[in-house]
Tab-separated table of C-alpha atoms and ligand atoms in Angstrom:
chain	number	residue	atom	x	y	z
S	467	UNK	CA	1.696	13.817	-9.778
S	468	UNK	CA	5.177	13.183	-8.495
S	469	UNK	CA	5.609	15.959	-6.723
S	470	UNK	CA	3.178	14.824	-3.257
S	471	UNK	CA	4.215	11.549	-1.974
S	472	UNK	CA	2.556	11.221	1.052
S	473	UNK	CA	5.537	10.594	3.938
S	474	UNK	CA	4.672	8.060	6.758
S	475	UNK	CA	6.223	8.870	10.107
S	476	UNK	CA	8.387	6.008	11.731
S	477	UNK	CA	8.674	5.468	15.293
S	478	UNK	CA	11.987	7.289	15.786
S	479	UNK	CA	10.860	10.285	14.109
S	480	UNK	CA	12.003	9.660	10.928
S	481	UNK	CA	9.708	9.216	7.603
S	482	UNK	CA	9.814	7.258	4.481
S	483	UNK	CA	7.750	7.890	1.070
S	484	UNK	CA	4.842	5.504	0.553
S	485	UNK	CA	6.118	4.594	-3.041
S	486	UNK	CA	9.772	3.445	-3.200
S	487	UNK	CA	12.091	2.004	-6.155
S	488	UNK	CA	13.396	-1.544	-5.268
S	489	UNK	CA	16.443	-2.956	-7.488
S	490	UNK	CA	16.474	-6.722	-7.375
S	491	UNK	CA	17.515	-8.098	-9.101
S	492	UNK	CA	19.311	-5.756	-11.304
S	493	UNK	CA	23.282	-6.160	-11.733
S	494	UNK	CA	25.287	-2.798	-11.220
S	495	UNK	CA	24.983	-1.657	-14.615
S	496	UNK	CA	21.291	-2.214	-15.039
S	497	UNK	CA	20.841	-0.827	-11.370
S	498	UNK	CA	22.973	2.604	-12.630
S	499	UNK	CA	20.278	3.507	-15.545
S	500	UNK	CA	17.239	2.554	-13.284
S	501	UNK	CA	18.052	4.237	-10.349
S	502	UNK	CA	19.449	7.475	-12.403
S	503	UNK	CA	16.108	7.550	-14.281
S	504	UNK	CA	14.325	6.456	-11.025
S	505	UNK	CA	15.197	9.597	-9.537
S	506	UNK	CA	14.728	11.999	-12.617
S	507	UNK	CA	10.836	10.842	-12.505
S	508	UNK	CA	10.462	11.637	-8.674
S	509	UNK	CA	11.560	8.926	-6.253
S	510	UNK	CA	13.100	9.534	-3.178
S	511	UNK	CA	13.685	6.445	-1.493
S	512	UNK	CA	15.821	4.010	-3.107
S	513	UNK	CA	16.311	0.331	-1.992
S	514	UNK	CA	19.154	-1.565	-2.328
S	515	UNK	CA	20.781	-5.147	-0.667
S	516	UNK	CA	24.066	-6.419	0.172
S	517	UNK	CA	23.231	-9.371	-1.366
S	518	UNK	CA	21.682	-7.964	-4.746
S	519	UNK	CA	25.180	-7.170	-5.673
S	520	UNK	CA	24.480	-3.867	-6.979
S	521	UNK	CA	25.298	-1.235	-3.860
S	522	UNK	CA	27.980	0.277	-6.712
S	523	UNK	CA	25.270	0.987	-9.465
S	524	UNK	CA	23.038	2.095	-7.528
S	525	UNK	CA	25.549	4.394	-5.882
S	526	UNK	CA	26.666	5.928	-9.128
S	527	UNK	CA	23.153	6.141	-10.286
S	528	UNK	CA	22.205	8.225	-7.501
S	529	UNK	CA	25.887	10.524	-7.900
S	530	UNK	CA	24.821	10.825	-11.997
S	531	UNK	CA	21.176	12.114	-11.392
S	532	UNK	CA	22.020	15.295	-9.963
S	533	UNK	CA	20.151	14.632	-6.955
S	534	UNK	CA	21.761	15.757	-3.898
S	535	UNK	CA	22.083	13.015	-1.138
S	536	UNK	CA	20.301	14.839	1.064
S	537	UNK	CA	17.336	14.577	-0.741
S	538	UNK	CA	17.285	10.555	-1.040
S	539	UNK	CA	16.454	8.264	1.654
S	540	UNK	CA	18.649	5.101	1.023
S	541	UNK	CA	18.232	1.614	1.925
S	542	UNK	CA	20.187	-1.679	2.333
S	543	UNK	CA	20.444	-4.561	4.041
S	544	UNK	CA	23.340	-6.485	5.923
S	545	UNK	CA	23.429	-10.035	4.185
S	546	UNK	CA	23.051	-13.307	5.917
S	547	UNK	CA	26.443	-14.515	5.578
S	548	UNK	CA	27.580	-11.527	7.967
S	549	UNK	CA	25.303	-12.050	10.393
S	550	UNK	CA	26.803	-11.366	13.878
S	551	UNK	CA	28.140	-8.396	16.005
S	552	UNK	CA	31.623	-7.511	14.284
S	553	UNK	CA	30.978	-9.119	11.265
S	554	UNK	CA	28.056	-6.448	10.358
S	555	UNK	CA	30.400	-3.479	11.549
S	556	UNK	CA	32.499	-4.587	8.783
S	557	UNK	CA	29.471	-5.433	6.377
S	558	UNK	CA	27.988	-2.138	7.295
S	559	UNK	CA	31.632	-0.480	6.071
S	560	UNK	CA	31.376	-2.529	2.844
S	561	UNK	CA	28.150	-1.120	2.116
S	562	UNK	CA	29.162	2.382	2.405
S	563	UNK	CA	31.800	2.236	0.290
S	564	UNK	CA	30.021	0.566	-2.546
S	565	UNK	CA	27.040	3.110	-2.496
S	566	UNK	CA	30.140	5.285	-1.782
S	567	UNK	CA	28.159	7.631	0.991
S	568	UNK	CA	29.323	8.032	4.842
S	569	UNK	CA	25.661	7.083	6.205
S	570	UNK	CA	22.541	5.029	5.315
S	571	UNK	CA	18.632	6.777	5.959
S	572	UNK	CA	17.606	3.029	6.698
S	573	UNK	CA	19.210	-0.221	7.414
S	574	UNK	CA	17.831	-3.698	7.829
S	575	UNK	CA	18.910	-7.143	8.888
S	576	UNK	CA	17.522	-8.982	5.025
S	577	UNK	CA	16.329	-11.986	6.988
S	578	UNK	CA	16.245	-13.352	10.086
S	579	UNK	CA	18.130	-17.120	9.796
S	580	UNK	CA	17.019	-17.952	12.925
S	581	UNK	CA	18.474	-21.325	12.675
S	582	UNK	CA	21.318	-19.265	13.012
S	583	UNK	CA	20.804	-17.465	16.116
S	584	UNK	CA	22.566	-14.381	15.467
S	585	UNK	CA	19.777	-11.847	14.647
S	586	UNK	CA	19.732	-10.136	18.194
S	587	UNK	CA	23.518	-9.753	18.223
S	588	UNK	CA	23.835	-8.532	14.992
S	589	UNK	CA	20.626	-6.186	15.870
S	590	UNK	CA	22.912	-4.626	18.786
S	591	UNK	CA	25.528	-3.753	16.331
S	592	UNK	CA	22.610	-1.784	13.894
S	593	UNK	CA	21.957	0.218	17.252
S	594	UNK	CA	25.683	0.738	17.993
S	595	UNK	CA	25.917	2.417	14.259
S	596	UNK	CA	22.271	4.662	14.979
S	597	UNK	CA	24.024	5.212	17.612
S	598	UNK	CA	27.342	6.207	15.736
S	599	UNK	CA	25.081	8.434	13.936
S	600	UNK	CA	25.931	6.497	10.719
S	601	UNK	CA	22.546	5.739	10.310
S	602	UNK	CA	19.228	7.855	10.384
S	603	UNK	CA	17.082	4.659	10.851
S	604	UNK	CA	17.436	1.358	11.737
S	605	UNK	CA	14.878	-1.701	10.654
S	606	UNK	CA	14.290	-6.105	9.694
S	607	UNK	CA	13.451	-7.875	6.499
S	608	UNK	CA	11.304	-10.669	6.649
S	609	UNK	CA	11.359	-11.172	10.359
S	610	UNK	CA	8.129	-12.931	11.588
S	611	UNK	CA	6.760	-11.274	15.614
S	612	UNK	CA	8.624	-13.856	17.681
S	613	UNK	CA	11.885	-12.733	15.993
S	614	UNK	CA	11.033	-8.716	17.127
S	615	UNK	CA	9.799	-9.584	20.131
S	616	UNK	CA	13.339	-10.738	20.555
S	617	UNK	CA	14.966	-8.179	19.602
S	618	UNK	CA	12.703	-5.686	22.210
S	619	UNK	CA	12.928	-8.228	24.839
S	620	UNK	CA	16.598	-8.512	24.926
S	621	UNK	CA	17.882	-4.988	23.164
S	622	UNK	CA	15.526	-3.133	24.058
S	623	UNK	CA	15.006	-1.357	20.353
S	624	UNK	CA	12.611	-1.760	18.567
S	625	UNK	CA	12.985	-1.871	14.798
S	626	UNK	CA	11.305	1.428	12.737
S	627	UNK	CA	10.323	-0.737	9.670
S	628	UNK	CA	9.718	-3.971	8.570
S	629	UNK	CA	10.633	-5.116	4.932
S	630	UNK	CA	8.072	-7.878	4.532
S	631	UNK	CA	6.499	-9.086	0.952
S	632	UNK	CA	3.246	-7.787	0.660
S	633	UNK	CA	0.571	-7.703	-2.070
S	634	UNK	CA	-3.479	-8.078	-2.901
S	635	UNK	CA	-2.560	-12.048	-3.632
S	636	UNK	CA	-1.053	-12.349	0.315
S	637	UNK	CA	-2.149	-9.521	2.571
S	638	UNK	CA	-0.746	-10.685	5.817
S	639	UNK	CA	-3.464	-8.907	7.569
S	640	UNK	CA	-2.431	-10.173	10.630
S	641	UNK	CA	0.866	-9.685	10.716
S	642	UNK	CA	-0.093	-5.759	9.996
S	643	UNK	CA	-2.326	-5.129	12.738
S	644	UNK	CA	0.267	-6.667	14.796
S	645	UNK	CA	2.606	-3.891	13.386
S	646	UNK	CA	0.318	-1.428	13.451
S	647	UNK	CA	-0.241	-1.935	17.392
S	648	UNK	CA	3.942	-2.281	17.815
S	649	UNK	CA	4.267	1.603	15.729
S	650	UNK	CA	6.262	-0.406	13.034
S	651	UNK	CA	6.128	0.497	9.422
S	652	UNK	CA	5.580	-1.960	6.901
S	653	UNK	CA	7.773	-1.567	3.492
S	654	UNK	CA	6.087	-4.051	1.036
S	655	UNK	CA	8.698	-5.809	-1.432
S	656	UNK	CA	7.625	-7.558	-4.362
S	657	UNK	CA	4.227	-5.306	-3.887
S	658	UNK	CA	3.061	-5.997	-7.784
S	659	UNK	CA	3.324	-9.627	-7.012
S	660	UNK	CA	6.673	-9.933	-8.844
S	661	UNK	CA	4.489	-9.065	-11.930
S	662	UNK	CA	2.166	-12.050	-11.405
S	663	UNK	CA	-1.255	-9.991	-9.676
S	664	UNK	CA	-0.986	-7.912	-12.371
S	665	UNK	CA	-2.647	-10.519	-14.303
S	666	UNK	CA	-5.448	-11.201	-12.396
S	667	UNK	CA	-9.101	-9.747	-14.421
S	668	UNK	CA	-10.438	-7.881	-10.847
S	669	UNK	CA	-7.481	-5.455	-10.957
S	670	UNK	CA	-7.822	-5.661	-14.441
S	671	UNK	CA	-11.500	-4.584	-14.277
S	672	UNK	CA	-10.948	-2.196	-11.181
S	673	UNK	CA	-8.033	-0.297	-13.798
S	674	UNK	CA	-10.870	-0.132	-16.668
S	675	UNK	CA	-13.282	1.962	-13.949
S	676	UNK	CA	-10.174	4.044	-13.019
S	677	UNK	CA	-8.421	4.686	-16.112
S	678	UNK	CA	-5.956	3.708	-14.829
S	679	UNK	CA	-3.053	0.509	-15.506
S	680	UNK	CA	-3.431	-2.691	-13.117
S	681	UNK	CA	0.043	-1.662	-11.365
S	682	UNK	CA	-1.008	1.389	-10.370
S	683	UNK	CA	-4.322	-0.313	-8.657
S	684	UNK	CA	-1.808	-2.465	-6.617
S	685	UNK	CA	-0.179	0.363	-5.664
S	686	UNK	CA	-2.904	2.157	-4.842
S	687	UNK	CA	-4.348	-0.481	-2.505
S	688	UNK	CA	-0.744	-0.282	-0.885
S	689	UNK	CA	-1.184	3.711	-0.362
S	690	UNK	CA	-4.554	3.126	0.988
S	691	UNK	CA	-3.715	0.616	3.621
S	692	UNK	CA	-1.091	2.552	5.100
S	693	UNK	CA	1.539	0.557	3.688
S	694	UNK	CA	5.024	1.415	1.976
S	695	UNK	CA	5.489	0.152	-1.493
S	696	UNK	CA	9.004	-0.069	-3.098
S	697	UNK	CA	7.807	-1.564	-7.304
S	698	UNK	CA	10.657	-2.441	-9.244
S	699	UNK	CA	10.712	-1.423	-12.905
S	700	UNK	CA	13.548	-0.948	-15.546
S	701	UNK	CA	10.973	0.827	-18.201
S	702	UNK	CA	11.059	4.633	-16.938
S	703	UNK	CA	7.452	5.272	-18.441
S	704	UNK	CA	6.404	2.499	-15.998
S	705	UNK	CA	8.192	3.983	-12.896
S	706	UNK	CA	6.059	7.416	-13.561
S	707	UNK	CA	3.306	5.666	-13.724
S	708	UNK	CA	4.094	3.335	-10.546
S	709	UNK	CA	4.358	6.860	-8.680
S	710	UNK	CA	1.241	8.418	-10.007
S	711	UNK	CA	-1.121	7.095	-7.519
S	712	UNK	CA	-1.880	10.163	-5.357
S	713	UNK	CA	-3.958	11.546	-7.188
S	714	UNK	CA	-6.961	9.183	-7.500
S	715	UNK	CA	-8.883	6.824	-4.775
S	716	UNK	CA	-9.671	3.326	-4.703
S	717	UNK	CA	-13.658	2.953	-3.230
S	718	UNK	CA	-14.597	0.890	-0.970
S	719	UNK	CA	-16.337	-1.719	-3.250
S	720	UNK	CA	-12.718	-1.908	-4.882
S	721	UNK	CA	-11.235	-2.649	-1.720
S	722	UNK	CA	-14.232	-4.958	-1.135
S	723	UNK	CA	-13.182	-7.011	-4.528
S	724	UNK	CA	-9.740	-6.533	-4.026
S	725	UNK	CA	-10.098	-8.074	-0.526
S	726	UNK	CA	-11.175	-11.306	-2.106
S	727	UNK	CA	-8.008	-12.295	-4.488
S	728	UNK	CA	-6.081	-13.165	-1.214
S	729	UNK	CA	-4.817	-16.555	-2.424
S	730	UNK	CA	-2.206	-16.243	0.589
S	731	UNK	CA	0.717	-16.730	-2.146
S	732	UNK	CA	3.869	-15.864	-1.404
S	733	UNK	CA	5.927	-15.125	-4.400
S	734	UNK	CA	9.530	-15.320	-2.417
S	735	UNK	CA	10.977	-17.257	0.717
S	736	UNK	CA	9.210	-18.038	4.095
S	737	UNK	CA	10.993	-16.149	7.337
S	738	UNK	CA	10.914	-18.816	9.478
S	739	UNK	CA	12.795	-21.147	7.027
S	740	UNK	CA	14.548	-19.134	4.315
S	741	UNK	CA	18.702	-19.705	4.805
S	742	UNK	CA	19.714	-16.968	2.059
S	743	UNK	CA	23.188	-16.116	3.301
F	488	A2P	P1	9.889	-4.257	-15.753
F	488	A2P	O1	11.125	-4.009	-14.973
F	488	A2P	O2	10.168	-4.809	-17.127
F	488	A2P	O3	8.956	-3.054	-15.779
F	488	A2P	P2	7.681	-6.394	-8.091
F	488	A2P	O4	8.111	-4.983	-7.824
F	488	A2P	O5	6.391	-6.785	-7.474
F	488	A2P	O6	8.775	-7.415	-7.821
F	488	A2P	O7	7.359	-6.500	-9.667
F	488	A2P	C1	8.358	-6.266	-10.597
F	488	A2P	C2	7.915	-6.799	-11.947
F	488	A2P	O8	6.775	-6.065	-12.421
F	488	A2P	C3	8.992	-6.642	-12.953
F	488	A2P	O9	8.929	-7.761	-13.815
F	488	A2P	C4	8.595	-5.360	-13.713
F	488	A2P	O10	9.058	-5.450	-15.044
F	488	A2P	C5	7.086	-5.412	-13.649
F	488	A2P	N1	6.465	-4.077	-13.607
F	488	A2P	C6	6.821	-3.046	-12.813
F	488	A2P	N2	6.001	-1.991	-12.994
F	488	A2P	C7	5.106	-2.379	-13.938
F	488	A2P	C8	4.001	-1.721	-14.574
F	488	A2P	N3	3.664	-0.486	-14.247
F	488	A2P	N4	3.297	-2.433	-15.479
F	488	A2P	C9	3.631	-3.705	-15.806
F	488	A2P	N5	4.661	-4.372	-15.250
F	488	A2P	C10	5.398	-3.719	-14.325
């Protein structure tokens, strides 16, 4: 059931597969297997980060599988510490030649630092490079409204995706029917909770009706709102099973019950405050 991912379409044309493969936080070596094995079970969108250290596994994995470039839509993400207009032109370079490729399918600013105050420059150097043609599509991580009303306001551009976390246990439904009016597509990172919702007995109970496991529920739920997903797993029976989701439906009394385990718990750092350089 790998072979129909349903493809949402992004604001400059471009689409992305609802179910990704995220890599933090493997090291290169781990990050090499995964994403080679990643690949042989049916993902096409691969996420990476500057800052997960791990551009040059993931590069070679995707060079071992076989798969040709052209058929992978590859992400990363400038890092905090080169925030700034010339210092992501040179962090953008960096990237490249770690995945070892000449252009990225997506690119996002990881997170916003606005006590820094350099999100909208370094956002006018991502459109120089779309620009450039050295990337397809150009995006944010964690950035909160204010911060992309910003960037519109003053570039212009608005960004195709937002990287946000995202799962049953903190649904953000605001912030997505904000995004949904704005045409931005929302990529959902730690989307199994970091592991944690797996736990919880209504997905458990939900994956008894289904036959199906409690990560695939998650996932499902993901699918269903409209969402991108990128799960992280270094087991490859559990990435083909993290992608076979298309081929059964939650109801509505699951998304009813589901609905309720919003605890609004995030599992990683807050936008507005996070300094990860
Ligand atoms: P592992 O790599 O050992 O499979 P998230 O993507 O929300 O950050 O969650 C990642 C965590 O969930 C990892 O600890 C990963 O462990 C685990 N995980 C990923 N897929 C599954 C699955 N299908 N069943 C159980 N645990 C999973």
């Amino acid at each position: 059931m790998t072979d129909a991912i349903p493809h949402l379409t992004l604001n400059d044309g471009q689409h992305l597969p609802q179910i990704g493969f995220g890599t933090w936080p493997l090291d290169d070596a781990q990050a090499q297997t995964a994403v080679q094995a990643a690949l042989a079970c049916g993902y096409r969108l691969i996420d990476t980060a500057a800052r997960y250290g791990n551009e040059a596994g993931v590069g070679r994995g995707i060079a071992a599988s076989g798969v040709a470039r052209s058929q992978v839509r590859l992400t990363s993400k400038l890092r905090g510490s080169e925030h700034g207009f010339d210092s992501t032109l040179r962090a953008f370079d960096a990237t490249l030649a770690a995945l070892g490729t000449d252009y990225l399918d997506l690119y996002l600013i990881h997170w916003p630092l606005p006590m820094r105050d350099l999100y909208v420059d370094t956002w006018r150097a991502f459109v120089r490079l779309r620009e450039e043609g050295r990337i397809r599509s150009i995006g944010v991580s964690n950035f909160q409204p204010a911060h992309i009303d910003r960037l519109l306001s003053e570039t212009g551009v608005l960004p195709a995706v937002n990287q946000i976390e995202l799962h049953p246990d903190f649904t953000q439904a605001a912030l997505r029917a904000w995004h949904a009016r704005q045409g931005i597509v929302i990529e959902c990172w730690s989307p199994l909770g970091r592991g944690e919702v797996l736990k919880d007995a209504t997905v458990a109970r939900i994956a008894r009706k289904h036959g199906r496991s409690p990560a695939q529920i998650l996932l499902r739920w993901h699918v269903q709102h409209g969402l991108v997903a990128i799960p992280k797993s270094q087991d490859p029976e559990r990435m083909r099973q993290n992608l076979a989701v298309f081929d059964f439906a939650l109801d509505a009394e699951d998304i009813a019950a589901l609905a309720l385990l919003d605890g609004e718990h995030r599992q990683g750092g807050d936008p507005d405050t996070n300094d990860e350089r």
